[in-house]
Amino acid sequence: MADRVLVTGARAPAALDIARSLKAAGFEVHMADCVPARIARRSNAPIAVYRHSSPVYRPAEFARDIRRLIDRIDPIAVVPTCEEVFHLAALAEAEGWFDKLIAPPFETLATLHHKGRFAVLCDELGLPVPTTTVVTDSAGLMHEALDADVVVKPAWSRFGSQALIKPDAAALESLRPSPETPWLVQSRVKGEEVSFYAIAHDGVLTAFSAYRSGWRTRGGAAYVFTPLAESVFDRLRTMADALARVVRRGQFACDAIIDVRGQPLLIECNPRATSGVHLFGRSAAFGRALLGRDIARPGPGNWRNSIMLDTFGLADALRTQQLMAWRDEHRLSHDILSAPRDPLPPLGALMDAAGFGLRALTSGQDLASAMTADIEWNGQPLTPALWEGP
């Protein structure tokens, strides 16, 4: 019988490609999420897709559901892919099954996720970062940011959706930093935005990819992923090597900016799966690398989210008169949603997008927030009291 692996965060395209790689490596893949995750349900990669309660809105029920899943599936490993990783790490440490979780300890996750603490960590490791100040009150924010060429953003945030570039006094006055909700003031670096994704086991990288994107929504979300040139790849890999010794085990990903001198500066870290997963081409080696059983290397070629390229991308191409570039990208890149003998996930992704859109409308949230509000972690205490039943 094949070893079983549980992949959580089944809503994410990265989770689906992780499942495909694990299946290619010979594992029996199970997936789970607190939303319907139709993208995964329409795929033949997982044996089953389970629904659990939200760790944010129903933490006691979440803990109960995860316990039952662990008992039912008896996986050799649990691979988180989204921000449920924080809740799983805290729960696993408290309940004694952390050895199954492919993730760093909770405190390491918190350091990587908090943009100010991550900048301090990089300084300690000798990794270049922009000048960064954490502020916890309005007076400090005005002092550090007013009339300065800076980027202002929450210490706990994602997707860059709340970042403000060189904000004016009115924008700063609307913010409410506090010790519980700190904000960052970071010197603005002009240059090319790039990203990397990595997996560590025993403090050593087992997988690493680095990429950029020339196709983004106006909110900054990328939907075409292009491997970086070897010279930049190698410089970012050196940074990832240093971080891997801190992470020890699990997935982590960083955004960086290549400045005018060609120097990469790390901006923030996401201790979870990101789009860098796709560059490994769903290989069996990548599936084994996730569990520390192999070394995986990314392949050539661009990868695209076909739905986003066909909507946001086409609209941008028509607006900027770049239709030929859009056609070339569509023709030459690989789709992250569909795969040979697995053609239906794009339909599931469309259904998921409609569901998140409806949630955004009914909750008054923007779409990015509606997609993560039920799993995200913003520094609040995660203690055993949360997971006790009524």
XYZ file of C-alpha atoms in Angstrom:
390
model
C 0.000 0.000 0.000
C 1.287 3.466 -0.909
C 2.167 5.885 1.882
C -0.521 8.503 2.427
C 0.081 12.251 2.444
C -2.439 14.922 3.449
C -2.192 18.235 1.553
C -4.117 21.125 3.111
C -5.133 24.430 1.536
C -6.763 22.566 -1.363
C -8.182 25.831 -2.749
C -4.760 26.852 -4.114
C -3.415 25.999 -7.577
C -0.048 25.409 -5.870
C -1.677 22.759 -3.668
C -2.989 20.996 -6.756
C 0.437 20.842 -8.389
C 1.898 19.598 -5.100
C -0.726 16.837 -5.133
C 0.161 15.979 -8.736
C 3.850 15.745 -7.875
C 3.207 13.580 -4.830
C 1.013 11.279 -6.925
C 3.751 11.050 -9.565
C 6.157 10.059 -6.774
C 3.903 7.156 -5.813
C 2.121 8.571 -2.762
C -1.603 8.291 -2.071
C -2.694 11.919 -1.867
C -5.557 13.252 0.246
C -6.497 16.949 0.337
C -8.483 19.172 2.688
C -9.719 22.741 3.102
C -12.430 24.723 4.870
C -13.965 25.818 1.549
C -15.369 23.544 -1.185
C -12.033 23.642 -3.116
C -13.637 22.570 -6.366
C -10.316 23.022 -8.174
C -9.072 19.978 -6.260
C -12.367 18.086 -6.380
C -12.331 18.255 -10.192
C -8.824 16.772 -10.300
C -7.863 13.107 -10.382
C -4.669 13.750 -8.382
C -6.143 13.300 -4.879
C -7.902 10.145 -3.719
C -10.294 12.343 -1.743
C -10.877 15.985 -0.775
C -12.214 16.655 2.730
C -13.942 19.694 4.227
C -12.937 20.913 7.681
C -14.028 23.901 9.753
C -12.356 27.295 9.549
C -9.454 27.716 11.989
C -10.303 31.421 12.250
C -14.077 31.344 12.720
C -14.508 27.910 14.362
C -11.183 26.939 15.949
C -12.540 24.213 18.260
C -14.344 22.517 15.380
C -11.231 22.940 13.213
C -9.116 21.129 15.796
C -11.706 18.363 16.081
C -11.887 17.936 12.295
C -8.101 17.811 11.906
C -7.789 15.217 14.681
C -10.372 13.056 12.933
C -8.630 13.439 9.577
C -5.266 12.475 11.043
C -6.826 9.420 12.720
C -8.771 8.430 9.598
C -6.035 8.883 7.000
C -2.972 8.137 9.163
C -0.699 10.121 6.821
C 3.076 9.895 6.951
C 3.134 13.659 6.341
C 0.865 16.709 6.355
C 1.824 19.349 3.776
C 0.224 22.782 4.395
C 0.111 25.119 1.406
C -1.699 28.275 2.616
C -1.956 30.229 5.872
C -3.593 27.309 7.646
C 0.052 26.382 8.272
C 0.119 28.658 11.351
C -2.943 27.041 12.897
C -1.724 23.532 12.072
C 1.738 24.176 13.496
C 0.351 25.509 16.778
C -2.123 22.624 17.024
C 0.454 19.981 16.095
C 2.959 21.253 18.649
C 0.315 21.278 21.375
C -1.031 17.815 20.559
C 2.146 15.918 19.755
C 2.050 15.220 16.010
C 4.391 17.969 14.827
C 6.758 15.335 13.390
C 4.185 14.750 10.618
C 3.957 18.421 9.638
C 6.171 19.628 6.793
C 6.646 23.079 8.298
C 8.954 24.927 10.705
C 8.015 25.428 14.360
C 5.317 27.981 15.085
C 7.711 30.631 16.420
C 9.847 30.378 13.276
C 6.726 30.726 11.139
C 5.759 33.840 13.105
C 9.201 35.399 12.611
C 9.096 34.783 8.866
C 5.522 36.066 8.505
C 5.991 39.301 10.501
C 7.643 41.652 8.026
C 9.531 43.566 10.716
C 10.849 40.480 12.479
C 11.837 39.030 9.098
C 13.873 42.156 8.320
C 15.676 41.803 11.675
C 16.388 38.149 10.921
C 17.841 39.064 7.527
C 20.101 41.676 9.161
C 21.349 39.015 11.579
C 22.076 36.658 8.672
C 23.800 39.375 6.628
C 21.094 39.369 3.948
C 20.269 42.725 2.322
C 16.893 44.301 3.100
C 15.537 47.847 2.793
C 15.773 50.032 5.892
C 12.784 48.946 7.977
C 11.076 50.494 11.016
C 8.161 48.971 12.930
C 5.653 51.501 14.284
C 2.916 50.850 16.828
C 1.244 54.250 17.127
C 0.045 57.041 14.855
C 2.652 59.554 16.010
C 5.482 57.169 15.165
C 3.953 56.463 11.776
C 3.727 60.153 10.899
C 7.270 60.780 12.091
C 8.773 57.956 10.013
C 6.665 58.150 6.859
C 5.461 61.696 6.204
C 7.245 63.319 3.246
C 9.571 60.303 2.900
C 10.134 57.990 -0.074
C 8.886 54.896 1.715
C 6.487 51.969 1.501
C 4.051 51.592 4.395
C 2.328 48.255 5.039
C 0.997 46.118 7.905
C 3.481 43.815 9.585
C 0.909 41.031 9.214
C -0.377 41.131 5.643
C -0.351 39.321 2.333
C -0.394 39.955 -1.419
C 0.724 43.564 -0.969
C -2.945 44.551 -0.977
C -2.594 47.165 1.803
C 0.812 48.571 0.881
C 1.010 52.343 0.375
C 3.816 53.928 -1.642
C 4.935 57.361 -0.423
C 1.575 58.032 1.280
C 0.435 61.575 2.004
C -0.734 62.901 5.372
C -4.375 62.031 4.740
C -3.537 58.415 3.931
C -1.332 58.108 7.023
C -3.978 59.631 9.287
C -6.431 56.938 8.191
C -4.166 54.165 9.540
C -4.333 52.930 13.122
C -1.116 51.136 14.097
C -0.995 49.584 17.564
C 1.102 46.999 19.426
C -1.421 44.369 18.299
C -1.530 45.614 14.686
C 1.926 47.054 13.928
C 2.817 48.675 10.622
C 6.117 48.893 8.774
C 7.822 51.873 7.214
C 10.316 50.584 4.692
C 12.618 52.559 2.415
C 11.388 52.377 -1.145
C 13.567 50.394 -3.552
C 13.067 50.885 -7.273
C 13.807 47.984 -9.545
C 12.506 44.657 -10.818
C 10.300 42.549 -8.558
C 11.282 38.867 -8.380
C 10.401 35.924 -6.144
C 11.768 32.596 -5.037
C 10.305 29.446 -3.515
C 12.185 26.818 -1.537
C 11.869 23.661 0.546
C 14.233 22.833 3.402
C 14.881 19.609 5.270
C 17.394 19.433 8.106
C 18.383 22.996 7.225
C 19.351 22.120 3.631
C 17.463 23.036 0.457
C 15.801 20.153 -1.344
C 14.081 22.368 -3.934
C 14.523 25.939 -5.149
C 12.967 27.996 -7.951
C 13.175 31.701 -8.795
C 10.972 33.671 -11.146
C 9.542 36.995 -12.223
C 6.283 38.045 -13.824
C 5.546 40.636 -16.461
C 1.821 39.893 -16.221
C 0.041 41.120 -13.089
C -3.346 42.412 -12.016
C -3.537 46.052 -10.949
C -3.510 44.775 -7.374
C -0.143 43.153 -8.020
C -1.138 39.467 -8.261
C 1.035 37.680 -10.831
C -0.425 35.144 -13.248
C 2.499 34.330 -15.552
C 5.725 32.981 -14.062
C 9.046 33.206 -15.908
C 12.233 31.508 -14.625
C 15.061 33.915 -13.828
C 18.427 34.034 -15.523
C 21.096 31.863 -13.926
C 23.076 34.776 -12.468
C 20.107 36.142 -10.491
C 18.943 32.611 -9.683
C 22.306 31.860 -8.051
C 22.314 35.041 -5.944
C 18.819 34.345 -4.637
C 19.718 30.709 -4.008
C 22.548 31.846 -1.733
C 20.022 33.851 0.286
C 17.671 30.866 0.453
C 20.548 28.673 1.679
C 21.035 31.026 4.644
C 17.317 31.103 5.447
C 17.038 27.317 5.146
C 19.321 26.942 8.157
C 16.732 28.890 10.175
C 13.639 27.297 8.660
C 15.083 23.789 9.106
C 12.032 22.036 7.601
C 9.211 23.155 5.340
C 8.323 25.518 2.538
C 9.223 29.197 2.414
C 9.159 31.859 -0.274
C 10.461 35.397 -0.528
C 9.787 38.464 -2.611
C 12.754 40.630 -3.568
C 13.596 43.669 -5.658
C 16.647 43.845 -7.896
C 17.857 47.417 -7.519
C 19.618 49.561 -10.132
C 22.986 48.091 -9.102
C 21.745 44.558 -9.683
C 21.576 43.823 -5.934
C 18.598 41.739 -4.749
C 17.016 43.048 -1.538
C 14.583 40.804 0.329
C 11.218 42.451 0.962
C 9.133 39.849 2.752
C 8.717 36.128 3.357
C 5.761 33.773 2.952
C 6.327 30.545 4.932
C 4.058 28.497 2.679
C 3.657 27.323 -0.904
C 3.636 29.912 -3.683
C 3.559 29.927 -7.476
C 7.195 28.818 -7.559
C 5.778 25.303 -7.089
C 4.659 25.241 -10.719
C 8.168 25.633 -12.144
C 8.990 22.061 -11.111
C 6.620 20.707 -13.746
C 4.752 18.335 -11.391
C 7.770 16.054 -11.285
C 8.082 12.995 -9.081
C 11.400 14.400 -7.850
C 9.572 17.460 -6.534
C 7.052 15.251 -4.744
C 9.897 13.408 -3.044
C 11.735 16.680 -2.297
C 8.703 17.917 -0.366
C 9.274 15.062 2.056
C 13.057 15.343 2.103
C 13.628 12.247 -0.039
C 15.168 13.827 -3.150
C 16.592 17.011 -4.661
C 14.325 18.715 -7.220
C 15.330 21.247 -9.838
C 12.972 23.515 -11.781
C 12.511 23.099 -15.505
C 12.541 25.658 -18.325
C 9.591 27.536 -19.750
C 6.906 29.896 -18.512
C 3.817 28.876 -16.569
C 0.471 30.696 -16.657
C -2.835 30.787 -14.846
C -4.937 30.360 -17.982
C -8.106 31.854 -16.503
C -6.352 35.018 -15.380
C -4.366 35.374 -18.601
C -7.567 34.991 -20.619
C -9.363 37.666 -18.584
C -7.046 40.183 -16.895
C -4.264 39.482 -19.377
C -6.375 39.898 -22.486
C -7.885 43.143 -21.169
C -4.397 44.525 -20.457
C -3.096 43.368 -23.839
C -5.917 45.169 -25.641
C -5.465 48.297 -23.544
C -1.676 48.454 -24.072
C -1.669 47.141 -27.647
C 0.324 44.050 -26.650
C -1.959 41.466 -28.219
C 0.914 39.702 -29.993
C 2.778 39.240 -26.701
C -0.422 37.911 -25.125
C -0.848 35.395 -27.958
C 2.751 34.246 -27.634
C 2.409 33.815 -23.877
C -0.806 31.877 -24.297
C 0.726 29.664 -26.979
C 4.129 28.974 -25.447
C 3.580 28.810 -21.676
C 2.273 25.862 -19.655
C -1.059 26.044 -17.831
C -0.909 25.645 -14.042
C -4.570 24.574 -13.829
C -4.977 21.805 -16.396
C -2.604 18.914 -16.989
C -2.389 15.904 -19.306
C -5.099 13.425 -18.252
C -6.335 15.982 -15.687
C -8.300 18.571 -17.699
C -11.139 19.565 -15.368
C -9.535 21.702 -12.589
C -10.005 24.922 -14.627
C -13.766 24.401 -14.363
C -13.411 23.929 -10.609
C -11.232 27.052 -10.397
C -13.956 29.089 -12.113
C -16.516 27.795 -9.641
C -14.215 28.629 -6.732
C -13.662 32.138 -8.106
C -17.414 32.670 -8.289
C -17.776 31.495 -4.708
C -15.062 33.823 -3.435
C -16.552 36.684 -5.443
C -19.937 36.116 -3.823
C -18.296 35.981 -0.403
C -16.567 39.295 -1.101
C -19.862 40.923 -2.095
C -21.791 39.658 0.906
C -19.054 40.376 3.455
C -17.976 43.782 2.162
C -14.401 42.557 1.724
C -12.201 42.901 -1.308
C -11.642 39.693 -3.284
C -8.117 39.057 -1.962
C -9.317 39.304 1.637
C -12.333 37.095 0.965
C -10.008 34.385 -0.349
C -7.963 34.159 2.865
C -10.028 35.554 5.756
C -11.063 32.088 6.970
C -7.475 30.777 7.287
C -5.173 33.761 7.727
C -3.166 34.555 10.833
C -2.374 38.092 11.956
C -0.444 37.623 15.169
C -3.286 36.678 17.504
C -2.503 34.090 20.224
C -3.092 30.468 19.232
C -3.469 28.549 22.493
C -5.008 25.200 23.460
C -8.008 27.018 24.947
C -9.110 27.841 21.386
C -9.331 24.170 20.458
C -11.349 22.969 23.411
C -14.924 22.009 22.666
C -17.890 23.942 24.025
